[in-house]
Tab-separated table of C-alpha atoms in Angstrom:
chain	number	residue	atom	x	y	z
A	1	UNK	CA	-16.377	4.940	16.162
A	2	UNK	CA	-15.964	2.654	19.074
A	3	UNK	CA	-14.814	3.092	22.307
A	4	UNK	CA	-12.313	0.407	23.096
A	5	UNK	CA	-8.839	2.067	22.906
A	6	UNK	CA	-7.473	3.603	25.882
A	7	UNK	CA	-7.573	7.897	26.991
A	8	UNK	CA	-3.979	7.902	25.607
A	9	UNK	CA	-4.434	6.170	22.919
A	10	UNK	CA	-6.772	7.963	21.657
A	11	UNK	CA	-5.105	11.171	22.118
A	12	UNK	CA	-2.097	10.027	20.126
A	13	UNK	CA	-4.486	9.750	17.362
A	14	UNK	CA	-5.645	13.076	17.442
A	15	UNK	CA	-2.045	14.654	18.444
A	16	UNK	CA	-0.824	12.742	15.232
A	17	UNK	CA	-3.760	13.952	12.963
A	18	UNK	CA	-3.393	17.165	13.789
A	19	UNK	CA	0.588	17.413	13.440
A	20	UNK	CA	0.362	15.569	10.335
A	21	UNK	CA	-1.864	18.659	8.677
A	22	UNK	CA	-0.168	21.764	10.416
A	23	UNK	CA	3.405	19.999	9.061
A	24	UNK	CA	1.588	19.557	5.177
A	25	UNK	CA	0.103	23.326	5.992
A	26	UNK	CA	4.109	24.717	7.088
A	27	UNK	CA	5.080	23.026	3.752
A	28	UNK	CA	2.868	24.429	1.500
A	29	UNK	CA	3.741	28.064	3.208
A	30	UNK	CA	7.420	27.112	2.531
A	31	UNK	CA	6.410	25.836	-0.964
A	32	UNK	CA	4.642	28.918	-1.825
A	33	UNK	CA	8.114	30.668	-0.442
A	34	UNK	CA	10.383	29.040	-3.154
A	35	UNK	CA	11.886	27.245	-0.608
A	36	UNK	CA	10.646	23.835	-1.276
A	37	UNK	CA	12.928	22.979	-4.319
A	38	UNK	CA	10.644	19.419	-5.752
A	39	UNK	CA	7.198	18.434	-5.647
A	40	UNK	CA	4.685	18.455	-2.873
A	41	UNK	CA	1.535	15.923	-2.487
A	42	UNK	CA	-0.814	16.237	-0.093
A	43	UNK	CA	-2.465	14.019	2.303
A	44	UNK	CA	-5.609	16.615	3.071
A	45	UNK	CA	-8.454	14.662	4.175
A	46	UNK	CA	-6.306	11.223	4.340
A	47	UNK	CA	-4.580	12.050	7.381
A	48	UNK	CA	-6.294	9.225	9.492
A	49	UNK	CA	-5.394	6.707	7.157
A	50	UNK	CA	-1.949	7.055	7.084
A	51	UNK	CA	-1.918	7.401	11.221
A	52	UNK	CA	-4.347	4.854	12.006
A	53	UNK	CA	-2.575	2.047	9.941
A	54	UNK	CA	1.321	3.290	11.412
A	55	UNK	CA	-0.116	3.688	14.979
A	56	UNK	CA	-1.280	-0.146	14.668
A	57	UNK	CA	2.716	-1.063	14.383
A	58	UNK	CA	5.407	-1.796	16.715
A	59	UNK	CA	8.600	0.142	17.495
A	60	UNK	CA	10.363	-3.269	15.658
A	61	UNK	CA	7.779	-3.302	12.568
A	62	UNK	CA	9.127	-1.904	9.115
A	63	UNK	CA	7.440	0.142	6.951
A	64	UNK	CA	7.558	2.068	3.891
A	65	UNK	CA	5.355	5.276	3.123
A	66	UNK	CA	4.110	6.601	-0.363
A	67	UNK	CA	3.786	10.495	-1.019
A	68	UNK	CA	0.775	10.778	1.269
A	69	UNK	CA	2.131	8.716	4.016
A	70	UNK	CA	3.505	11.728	5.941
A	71	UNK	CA	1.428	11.117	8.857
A	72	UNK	CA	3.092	7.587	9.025
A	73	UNK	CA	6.542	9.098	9.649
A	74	UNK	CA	5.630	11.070	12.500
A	75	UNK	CA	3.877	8.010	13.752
A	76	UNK	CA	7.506	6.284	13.787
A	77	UNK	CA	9.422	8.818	14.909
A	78	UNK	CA	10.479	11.033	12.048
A	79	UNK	CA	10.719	14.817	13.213
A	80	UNK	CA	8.973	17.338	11.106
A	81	UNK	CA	12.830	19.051	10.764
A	82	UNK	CA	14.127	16.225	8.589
A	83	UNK	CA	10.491	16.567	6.485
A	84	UNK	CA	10.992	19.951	5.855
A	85	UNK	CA	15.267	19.757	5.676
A	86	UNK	CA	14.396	17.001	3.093
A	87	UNK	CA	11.572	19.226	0.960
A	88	UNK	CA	14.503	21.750	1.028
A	89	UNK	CA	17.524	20.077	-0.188
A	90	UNK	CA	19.091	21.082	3.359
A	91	UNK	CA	22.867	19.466	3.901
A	92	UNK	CA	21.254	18.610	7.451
A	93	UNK	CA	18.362	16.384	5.866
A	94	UNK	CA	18.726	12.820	5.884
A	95	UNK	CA	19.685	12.657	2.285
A	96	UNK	CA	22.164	15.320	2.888
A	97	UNK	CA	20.470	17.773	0.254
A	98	UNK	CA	20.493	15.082	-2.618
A	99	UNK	CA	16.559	14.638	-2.880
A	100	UNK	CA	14.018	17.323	-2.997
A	101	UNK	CA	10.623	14.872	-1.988
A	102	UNK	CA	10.324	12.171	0.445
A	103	UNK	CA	12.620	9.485	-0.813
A	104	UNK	CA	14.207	9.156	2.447
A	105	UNK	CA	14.698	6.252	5.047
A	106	UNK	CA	15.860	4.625	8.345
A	107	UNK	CA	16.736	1.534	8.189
A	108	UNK	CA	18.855	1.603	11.499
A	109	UNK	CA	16.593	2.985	14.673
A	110	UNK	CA	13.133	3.594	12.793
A	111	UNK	CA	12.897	0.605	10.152
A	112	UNK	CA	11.624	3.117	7.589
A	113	UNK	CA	12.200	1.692	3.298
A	114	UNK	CA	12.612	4.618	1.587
A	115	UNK	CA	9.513	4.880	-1.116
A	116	UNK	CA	9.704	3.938	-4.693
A	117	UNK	CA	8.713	6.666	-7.266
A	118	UNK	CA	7.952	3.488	-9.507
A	119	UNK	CA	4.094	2.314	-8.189
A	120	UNK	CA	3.717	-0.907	-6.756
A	121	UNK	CA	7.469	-1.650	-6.297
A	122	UNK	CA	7.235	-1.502	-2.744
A	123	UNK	CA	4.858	-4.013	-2.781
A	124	UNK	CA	7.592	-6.661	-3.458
A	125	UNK	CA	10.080	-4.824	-1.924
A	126	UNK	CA	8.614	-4.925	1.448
A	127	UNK	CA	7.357	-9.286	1.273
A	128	UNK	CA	10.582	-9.608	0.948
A	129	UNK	CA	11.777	-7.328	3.878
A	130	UNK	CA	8.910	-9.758	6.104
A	131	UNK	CA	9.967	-12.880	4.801
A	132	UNK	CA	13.969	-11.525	5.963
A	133	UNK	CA	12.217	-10.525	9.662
A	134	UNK	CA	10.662	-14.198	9.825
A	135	UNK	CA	13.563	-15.852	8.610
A	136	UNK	CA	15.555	-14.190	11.150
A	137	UNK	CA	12.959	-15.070	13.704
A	138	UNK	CA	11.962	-11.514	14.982
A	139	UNK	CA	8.409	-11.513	14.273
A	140	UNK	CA	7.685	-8.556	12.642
A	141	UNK	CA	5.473	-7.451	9.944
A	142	UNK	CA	5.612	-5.052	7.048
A	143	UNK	CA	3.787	-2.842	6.065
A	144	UNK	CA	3.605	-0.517	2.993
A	145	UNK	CA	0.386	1.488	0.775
A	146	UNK	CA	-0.440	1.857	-2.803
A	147	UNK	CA	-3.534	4.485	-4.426
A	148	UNK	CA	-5.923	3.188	-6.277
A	149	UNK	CA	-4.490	3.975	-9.453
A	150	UNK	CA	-1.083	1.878	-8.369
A	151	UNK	CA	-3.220	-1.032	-8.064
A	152	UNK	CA	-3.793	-1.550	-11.797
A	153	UNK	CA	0.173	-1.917	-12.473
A	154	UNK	CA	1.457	-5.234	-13.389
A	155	UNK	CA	4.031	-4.944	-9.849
A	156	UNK	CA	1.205	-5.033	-7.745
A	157	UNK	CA	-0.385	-7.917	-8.731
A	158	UNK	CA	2.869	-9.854	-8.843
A	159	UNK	CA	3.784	-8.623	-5.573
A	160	UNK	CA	0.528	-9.089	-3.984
A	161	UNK	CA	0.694	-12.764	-5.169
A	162	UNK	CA	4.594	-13.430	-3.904
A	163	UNK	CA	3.365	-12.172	-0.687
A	164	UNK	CA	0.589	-14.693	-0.702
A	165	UNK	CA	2.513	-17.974	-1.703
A	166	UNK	CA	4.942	-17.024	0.743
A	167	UNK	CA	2.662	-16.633	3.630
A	168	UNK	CA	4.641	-12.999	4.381
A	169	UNK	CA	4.002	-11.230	7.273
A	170	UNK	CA	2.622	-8.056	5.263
A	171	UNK	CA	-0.066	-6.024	5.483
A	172	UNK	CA	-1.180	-3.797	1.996
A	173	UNK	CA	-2.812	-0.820	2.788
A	174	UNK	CA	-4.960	0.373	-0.778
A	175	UNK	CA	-5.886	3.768	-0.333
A	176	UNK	CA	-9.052	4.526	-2.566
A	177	UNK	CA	-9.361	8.334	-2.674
A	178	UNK	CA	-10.887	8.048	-6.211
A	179	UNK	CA	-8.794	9.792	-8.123
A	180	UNK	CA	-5.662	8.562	-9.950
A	181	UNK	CA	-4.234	11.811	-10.679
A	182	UNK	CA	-7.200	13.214	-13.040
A	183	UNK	CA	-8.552	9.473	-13.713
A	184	UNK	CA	-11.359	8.286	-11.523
A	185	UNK	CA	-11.237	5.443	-10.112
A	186	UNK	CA	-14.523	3.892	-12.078
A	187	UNK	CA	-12.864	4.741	-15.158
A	188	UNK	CA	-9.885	2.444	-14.648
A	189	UNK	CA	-11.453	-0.557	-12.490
A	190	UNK	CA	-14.905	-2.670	-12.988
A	191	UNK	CA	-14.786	-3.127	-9.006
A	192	UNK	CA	-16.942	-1.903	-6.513
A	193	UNK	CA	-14.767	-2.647	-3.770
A	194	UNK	CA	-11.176	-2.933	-4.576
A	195	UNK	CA	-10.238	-5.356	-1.730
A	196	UNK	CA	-11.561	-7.604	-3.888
A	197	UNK	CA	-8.684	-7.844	-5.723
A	198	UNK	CA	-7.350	-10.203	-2.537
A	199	UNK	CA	-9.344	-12.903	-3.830
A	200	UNK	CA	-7.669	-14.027	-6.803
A	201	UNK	CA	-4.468	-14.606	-4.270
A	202	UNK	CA	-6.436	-16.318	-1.410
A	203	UNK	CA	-5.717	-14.000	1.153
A	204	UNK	CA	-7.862	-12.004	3.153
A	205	UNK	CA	-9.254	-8.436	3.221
A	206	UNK	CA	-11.094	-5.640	5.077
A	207	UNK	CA	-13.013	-2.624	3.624
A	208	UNK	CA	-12.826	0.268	6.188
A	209	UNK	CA	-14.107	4.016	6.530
A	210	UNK	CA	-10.748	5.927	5.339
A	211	UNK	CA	-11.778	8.926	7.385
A	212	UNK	CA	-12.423	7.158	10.655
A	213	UNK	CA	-8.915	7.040	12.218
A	214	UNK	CA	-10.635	4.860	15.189
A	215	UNK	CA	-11.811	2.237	12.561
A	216	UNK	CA	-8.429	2.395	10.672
A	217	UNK	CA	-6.399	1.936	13.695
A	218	UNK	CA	-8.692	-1.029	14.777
A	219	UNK	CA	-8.781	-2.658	11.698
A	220	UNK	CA	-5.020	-2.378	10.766
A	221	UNK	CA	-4.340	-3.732	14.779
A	222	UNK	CA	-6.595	-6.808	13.975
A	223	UNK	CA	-4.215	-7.445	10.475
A	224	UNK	CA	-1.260	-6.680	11.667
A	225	UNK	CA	-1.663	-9.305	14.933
A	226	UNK	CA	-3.313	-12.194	12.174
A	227	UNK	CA	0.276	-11.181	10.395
A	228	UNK	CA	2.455	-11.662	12.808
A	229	UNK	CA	0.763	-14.802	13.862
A	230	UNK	CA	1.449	-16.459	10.669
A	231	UNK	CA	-1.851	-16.137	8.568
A	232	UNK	CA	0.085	-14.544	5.803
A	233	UNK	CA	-0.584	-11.069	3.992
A	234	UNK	CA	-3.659	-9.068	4.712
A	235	UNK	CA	-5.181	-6.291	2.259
A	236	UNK	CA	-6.956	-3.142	3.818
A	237	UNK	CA	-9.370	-0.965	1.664
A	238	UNK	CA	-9.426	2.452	3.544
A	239	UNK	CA	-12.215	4.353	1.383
A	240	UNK	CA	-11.624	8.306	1.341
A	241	UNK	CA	-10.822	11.050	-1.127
A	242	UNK	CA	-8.042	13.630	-2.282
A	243	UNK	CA	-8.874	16.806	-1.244
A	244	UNK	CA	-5.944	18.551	-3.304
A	245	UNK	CA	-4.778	17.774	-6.789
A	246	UNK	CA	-2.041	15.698	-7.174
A	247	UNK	CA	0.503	18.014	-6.284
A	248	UNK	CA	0.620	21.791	-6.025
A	249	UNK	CA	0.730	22.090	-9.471
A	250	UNK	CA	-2.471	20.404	-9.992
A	251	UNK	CA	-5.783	22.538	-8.947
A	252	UNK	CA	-7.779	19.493	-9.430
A	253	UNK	CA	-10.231	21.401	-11.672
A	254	UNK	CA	-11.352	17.756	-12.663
A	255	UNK	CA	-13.299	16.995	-9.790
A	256	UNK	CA	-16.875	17.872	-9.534
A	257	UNK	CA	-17.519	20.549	-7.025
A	258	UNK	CA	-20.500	18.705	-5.344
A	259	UNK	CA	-17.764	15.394	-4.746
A	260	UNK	CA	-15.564	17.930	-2.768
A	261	UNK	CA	-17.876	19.123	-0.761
A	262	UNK	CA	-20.001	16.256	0.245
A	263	UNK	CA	-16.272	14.731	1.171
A	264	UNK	CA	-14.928	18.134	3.207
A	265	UNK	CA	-17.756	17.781	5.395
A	266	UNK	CA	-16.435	14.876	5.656
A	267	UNK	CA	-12.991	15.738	7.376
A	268	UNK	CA	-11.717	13.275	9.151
A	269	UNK	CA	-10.162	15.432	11.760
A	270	UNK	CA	-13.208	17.026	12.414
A	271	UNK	CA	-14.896	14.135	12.660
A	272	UNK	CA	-12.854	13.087	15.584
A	273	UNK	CA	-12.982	15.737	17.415
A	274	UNK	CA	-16.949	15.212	17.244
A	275	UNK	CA	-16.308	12.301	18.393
A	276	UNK	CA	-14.076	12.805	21.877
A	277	UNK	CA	-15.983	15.931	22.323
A	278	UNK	CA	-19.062	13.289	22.747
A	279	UNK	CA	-17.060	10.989	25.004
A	280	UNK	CA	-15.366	13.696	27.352
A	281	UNK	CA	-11.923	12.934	25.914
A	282	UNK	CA	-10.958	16.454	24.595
A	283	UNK	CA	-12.673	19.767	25.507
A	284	UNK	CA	-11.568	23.763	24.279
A	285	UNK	CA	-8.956	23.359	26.863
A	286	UNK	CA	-6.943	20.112	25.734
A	287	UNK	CA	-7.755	21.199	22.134
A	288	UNK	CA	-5.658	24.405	23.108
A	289	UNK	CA	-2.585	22.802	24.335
A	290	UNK	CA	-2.470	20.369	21.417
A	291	UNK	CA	-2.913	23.306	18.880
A	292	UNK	CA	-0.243	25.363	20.662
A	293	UNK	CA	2.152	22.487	21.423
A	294	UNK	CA	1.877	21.247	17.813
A	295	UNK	CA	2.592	25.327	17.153
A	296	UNK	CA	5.569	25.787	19.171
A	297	UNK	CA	7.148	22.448	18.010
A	298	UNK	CA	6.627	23.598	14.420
A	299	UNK	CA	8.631	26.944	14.777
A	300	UNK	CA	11.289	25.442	15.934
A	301	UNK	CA	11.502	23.097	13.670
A	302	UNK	CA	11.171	24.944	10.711
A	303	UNK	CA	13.425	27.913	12.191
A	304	UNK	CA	16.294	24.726	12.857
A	305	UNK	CA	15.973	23.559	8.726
A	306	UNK	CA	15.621	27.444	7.290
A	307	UNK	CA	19.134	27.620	9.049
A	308	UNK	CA	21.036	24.695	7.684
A	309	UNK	CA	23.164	25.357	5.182
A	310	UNK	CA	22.715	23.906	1.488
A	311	UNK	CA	25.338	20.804	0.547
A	312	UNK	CA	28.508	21.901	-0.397
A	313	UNK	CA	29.366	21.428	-4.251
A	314	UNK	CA	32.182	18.927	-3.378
A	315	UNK	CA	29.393	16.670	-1.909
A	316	UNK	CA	27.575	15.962	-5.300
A	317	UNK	CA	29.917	13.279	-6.207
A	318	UNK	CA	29.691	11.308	-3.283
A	319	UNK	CA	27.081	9.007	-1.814
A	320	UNK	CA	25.216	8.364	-5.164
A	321	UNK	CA	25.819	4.537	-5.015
A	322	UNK	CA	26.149	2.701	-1.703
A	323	UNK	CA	29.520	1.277	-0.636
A	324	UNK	CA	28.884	-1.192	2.532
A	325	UNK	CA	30.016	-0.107	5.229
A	326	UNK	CA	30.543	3.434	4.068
A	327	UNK	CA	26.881	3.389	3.421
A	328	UNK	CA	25.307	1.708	6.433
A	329	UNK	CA	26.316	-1.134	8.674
A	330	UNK	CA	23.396	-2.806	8.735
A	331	UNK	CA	23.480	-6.654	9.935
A	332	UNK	CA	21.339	-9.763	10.405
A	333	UNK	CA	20.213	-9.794	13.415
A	334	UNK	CA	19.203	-13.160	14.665
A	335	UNK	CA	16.585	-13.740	17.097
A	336	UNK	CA	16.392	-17.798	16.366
A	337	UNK	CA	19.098	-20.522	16.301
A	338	UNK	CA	20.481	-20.375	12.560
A	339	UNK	CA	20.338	-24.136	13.219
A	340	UNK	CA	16.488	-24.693	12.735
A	341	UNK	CA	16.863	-22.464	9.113
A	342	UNK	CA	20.172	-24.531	7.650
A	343	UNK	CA	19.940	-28.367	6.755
A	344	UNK	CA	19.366	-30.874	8.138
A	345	UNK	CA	16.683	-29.172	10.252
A	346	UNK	CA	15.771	-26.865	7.407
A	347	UNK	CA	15.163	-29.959	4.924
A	348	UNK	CA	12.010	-31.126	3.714
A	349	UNK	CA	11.140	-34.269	1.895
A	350	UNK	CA	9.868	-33.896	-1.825
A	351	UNK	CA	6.523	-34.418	-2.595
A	352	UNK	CA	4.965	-34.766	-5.590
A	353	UNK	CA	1.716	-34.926	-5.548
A	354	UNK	CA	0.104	-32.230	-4.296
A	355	UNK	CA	-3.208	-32.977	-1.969
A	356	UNK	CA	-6.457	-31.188	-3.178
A	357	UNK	CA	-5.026	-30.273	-6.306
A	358	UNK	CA	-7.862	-29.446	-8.739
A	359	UNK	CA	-10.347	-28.371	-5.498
A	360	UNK	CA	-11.947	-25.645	-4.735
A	361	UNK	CA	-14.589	-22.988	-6.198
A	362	UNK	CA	-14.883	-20.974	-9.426
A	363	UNK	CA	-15.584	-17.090	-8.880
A	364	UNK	CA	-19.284	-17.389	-9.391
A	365	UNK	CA	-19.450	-19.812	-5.592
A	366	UNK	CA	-19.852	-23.033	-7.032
A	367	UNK	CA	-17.326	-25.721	-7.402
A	368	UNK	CA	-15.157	-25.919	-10.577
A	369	UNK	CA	-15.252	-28.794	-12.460
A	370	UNK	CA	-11.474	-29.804	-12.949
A	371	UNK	CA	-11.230	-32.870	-15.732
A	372	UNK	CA	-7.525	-34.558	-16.627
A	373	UNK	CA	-7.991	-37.603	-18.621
A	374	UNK	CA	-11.597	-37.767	-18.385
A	375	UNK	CA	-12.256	-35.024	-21.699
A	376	UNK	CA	-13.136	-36.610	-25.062
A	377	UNK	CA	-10.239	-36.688	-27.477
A	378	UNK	CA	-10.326	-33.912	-30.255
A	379	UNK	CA	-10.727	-34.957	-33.781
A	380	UNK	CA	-8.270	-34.855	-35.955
A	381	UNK	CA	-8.430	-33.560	-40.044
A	382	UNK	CA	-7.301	-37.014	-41.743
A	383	UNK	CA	-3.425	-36.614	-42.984
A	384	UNK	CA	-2.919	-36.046	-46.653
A	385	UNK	CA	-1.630	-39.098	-48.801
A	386	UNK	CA	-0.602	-37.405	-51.816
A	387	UNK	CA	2.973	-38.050	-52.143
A	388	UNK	CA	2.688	-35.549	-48.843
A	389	UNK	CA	1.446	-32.679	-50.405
A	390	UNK	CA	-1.692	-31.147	-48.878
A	391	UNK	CA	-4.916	-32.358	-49.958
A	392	UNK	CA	-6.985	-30.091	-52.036
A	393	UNK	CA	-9.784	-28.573	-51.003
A	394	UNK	CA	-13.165	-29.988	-51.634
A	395	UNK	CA	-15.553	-27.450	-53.001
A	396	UNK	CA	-19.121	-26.714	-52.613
A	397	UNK	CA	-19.969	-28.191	-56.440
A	398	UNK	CA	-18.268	-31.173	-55.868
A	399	UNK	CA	-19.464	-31.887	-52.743
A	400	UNK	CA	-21.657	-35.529	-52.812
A	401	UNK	CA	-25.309	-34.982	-52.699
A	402	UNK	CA	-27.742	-35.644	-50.404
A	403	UNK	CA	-28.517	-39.913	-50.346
A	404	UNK	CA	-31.631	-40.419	-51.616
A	405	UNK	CA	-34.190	-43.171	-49.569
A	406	UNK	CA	-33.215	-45.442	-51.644
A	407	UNK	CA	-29.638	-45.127	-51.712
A	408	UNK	CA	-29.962	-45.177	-47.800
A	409	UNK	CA	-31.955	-48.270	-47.914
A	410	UNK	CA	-29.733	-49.971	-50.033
A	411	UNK	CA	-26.589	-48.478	-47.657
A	412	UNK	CA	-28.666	-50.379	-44.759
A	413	UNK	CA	-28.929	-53.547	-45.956
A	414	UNK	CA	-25.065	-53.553	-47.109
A	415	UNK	CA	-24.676	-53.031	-43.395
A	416	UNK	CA	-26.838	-56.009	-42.208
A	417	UNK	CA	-25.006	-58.663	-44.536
């Protein structure tokens, strides 16, 4: 870890952490109440990922989390009531009771795509939400994550490569945590590193220490800025592990006892704290006051969504599809002359040959030898002239023997005439 944010900064980091985990542990509590009516994934030992990467965005950036991302909504200004409200069914939550998980949004204040349950859908989803920014002239990147396992489905590749001919302001965060639910992650790709998936779309990547939240935050910052300056989609590696199964269902029996505890000594909240102990930023006192500010918040918070009610029965049949402006009012909102995006500004000559076609390197480093009318012609089987019915086949006894010397002799001298 390097010291080169500022005191507050890296404060946030640890408030953030830390909220992220007591608002997972208040869950599981509530989960373990019956009062958590769908699933619950955790982000245990993945919290710094998840704030590092958000932290690195601006108030006008868009994002969309995954199951884990928790920490990323709290980053952006989701309050742990609508978390739990929306784990609840709660008429209050921002799906007014009609999910049970986290497939909830903001596309108004927060700029928050609801997730996908399909992996790798937001990958696309979210090119084409910084393509619209760019268009529109506001600058802002996207951002979204996918597991390791998500990065084997056929979405992610296609997305990954729209995002790359487009030049999109995006950055991909790949969270390796080396399971995909029971798989591991050896069993499923020949990779050692799975940012190096960026090279077959020419863009670039980073491989960073998942449980560093320092690291994370200063390598996202460094993609997101080469993003919005128009160097096109980044990919981050953030190398960790999954602490808890896949969801409370799963004890994760799977994973080798001596992998779980190499990686819980490993915590990355923990690790932190090591780490502004060292350089005077947090001592028992400040600990304290985050622990019981995170506590008091919490309460109250989970007192306010016990206490809403559950959605009325007449509710069910409305708000399933949306209806404009019933359903949001959300507008374009230009920040460049629509001028320089409509013709004749917008027009660009056709070209048609494309310079350095055929250039460049194969994957072993060298260059690739690219050939167009250069390769010998392929030989033909002679065409059958029997009334146009195939020729038969010649077999082995009929075949013509060997010429003798003389036969060749007498061949040569035929030739010579």
């Amino acid at each position: 870890m390097k010291k080169d944010l500022t005191r507050q900064q890296y404060l946030d980091l640890y408030y953030y952490m830390r909220l992220n985990r007591a608002v997972e542990d208040m869950m599981v509590k509530l989960f373990r109440q019956n009062k958590i009516v769908g699933g619950l994934y955790s982000s245990l030992g993945q919290e710094a990922i998840s704030v590092g990467t958000a932290y690195a965005l601006e108030k006008k950036d868009w994002l969309a989390p995954m199951i884990r991302n928790i920490g990323a909504l709290l980053v952006k200004g989701v309050r742990p009531r609508d978390i739990f409200m929306q784990h609840m069914a709660k008429y209050d939550s921002p799906t007014k009771g009609k999910d049970g998980t986290s497939h909830f949004g903001d596309l108004d204040d927060l700029h928050i795509v609801s997730p996908i349950s399909m992996l790798g859908d937001l990958i696309p989803v979210m090119t084409g939400v910084a393509m619209a920014g760019r268009y529109l002239g506001q600058k802002t990147v996207a951002m979204t994550w996918i597991g390791d396992g998500g990065s084997s489905t056929g979405v992610f590749h296609e997305g990954l490569n729209f995002a790359a001919v487009e030049k999109a302001p995006f950055v991909l965060i790949l969270e390796n945590n080396l399971w995909a639910y029971s798989t591991p992650v050896r069993k499923q790709v020949p990779l050692e590193n799975l940012a190096d998936r960026a090279k077959a779309y020419g863009i670039d990547s980073y491989i960073v220490d998942g449980n560093d939240v320092v690291a994370v935050y200063s390598t996202a910052k460094e993609a997101v800025e080469r993003a919005r300056a128009g160097e096109g989609p980044i990919l981050i590696e953030a190398k960790s592990f999954r602490r808890m199964g896949h969801a409370q269902h799963d004890p994760a029996e799977y994973v080798p006892k001596e992998m779980r505890a190499y990686w819980e000594a490993r915590d990355p909240i923990a690790l932190y704290e090591k780490f502004l102990s060292s350089e005077k930023l947090l001592d028992a006192k400040s600990k304290n006051e985050v622990e019981e500010k995170i506590s008091t918040l919490l309460n109250q918070e989970r007192e306010f969504a016990e206490n809403s009610p559950l959605p009325p029965p007449e509710l069910a049949e409305t708000g399933v599809y949306c209806t404009g402006d019933d359903c949001h009012k959300i507008r374009a909102k230009w920040e460049r002359p629509v001028a320089e995006v409509t013709p004749p500004r917008s027009s660009v000559k056709a070209v048609w040959t494309v310079p350095g076609f055929g250039s460049g390197k194969g994957s072993g480093g060298a260059n690739a030898p690219i050939h167009f009318g250069d390769t010998h012609p392929v030989a033909h089987a002679p065409q059958s002239t029997n009334g146009g019915k195939p020729a038969a086949k010649i077999s082995a006894k009929a075949a013509p023997k060997k010429a003798t010397k003389a036969g060749a002799a007498s061949a040569s001298r035929k030739a010579r005439r």
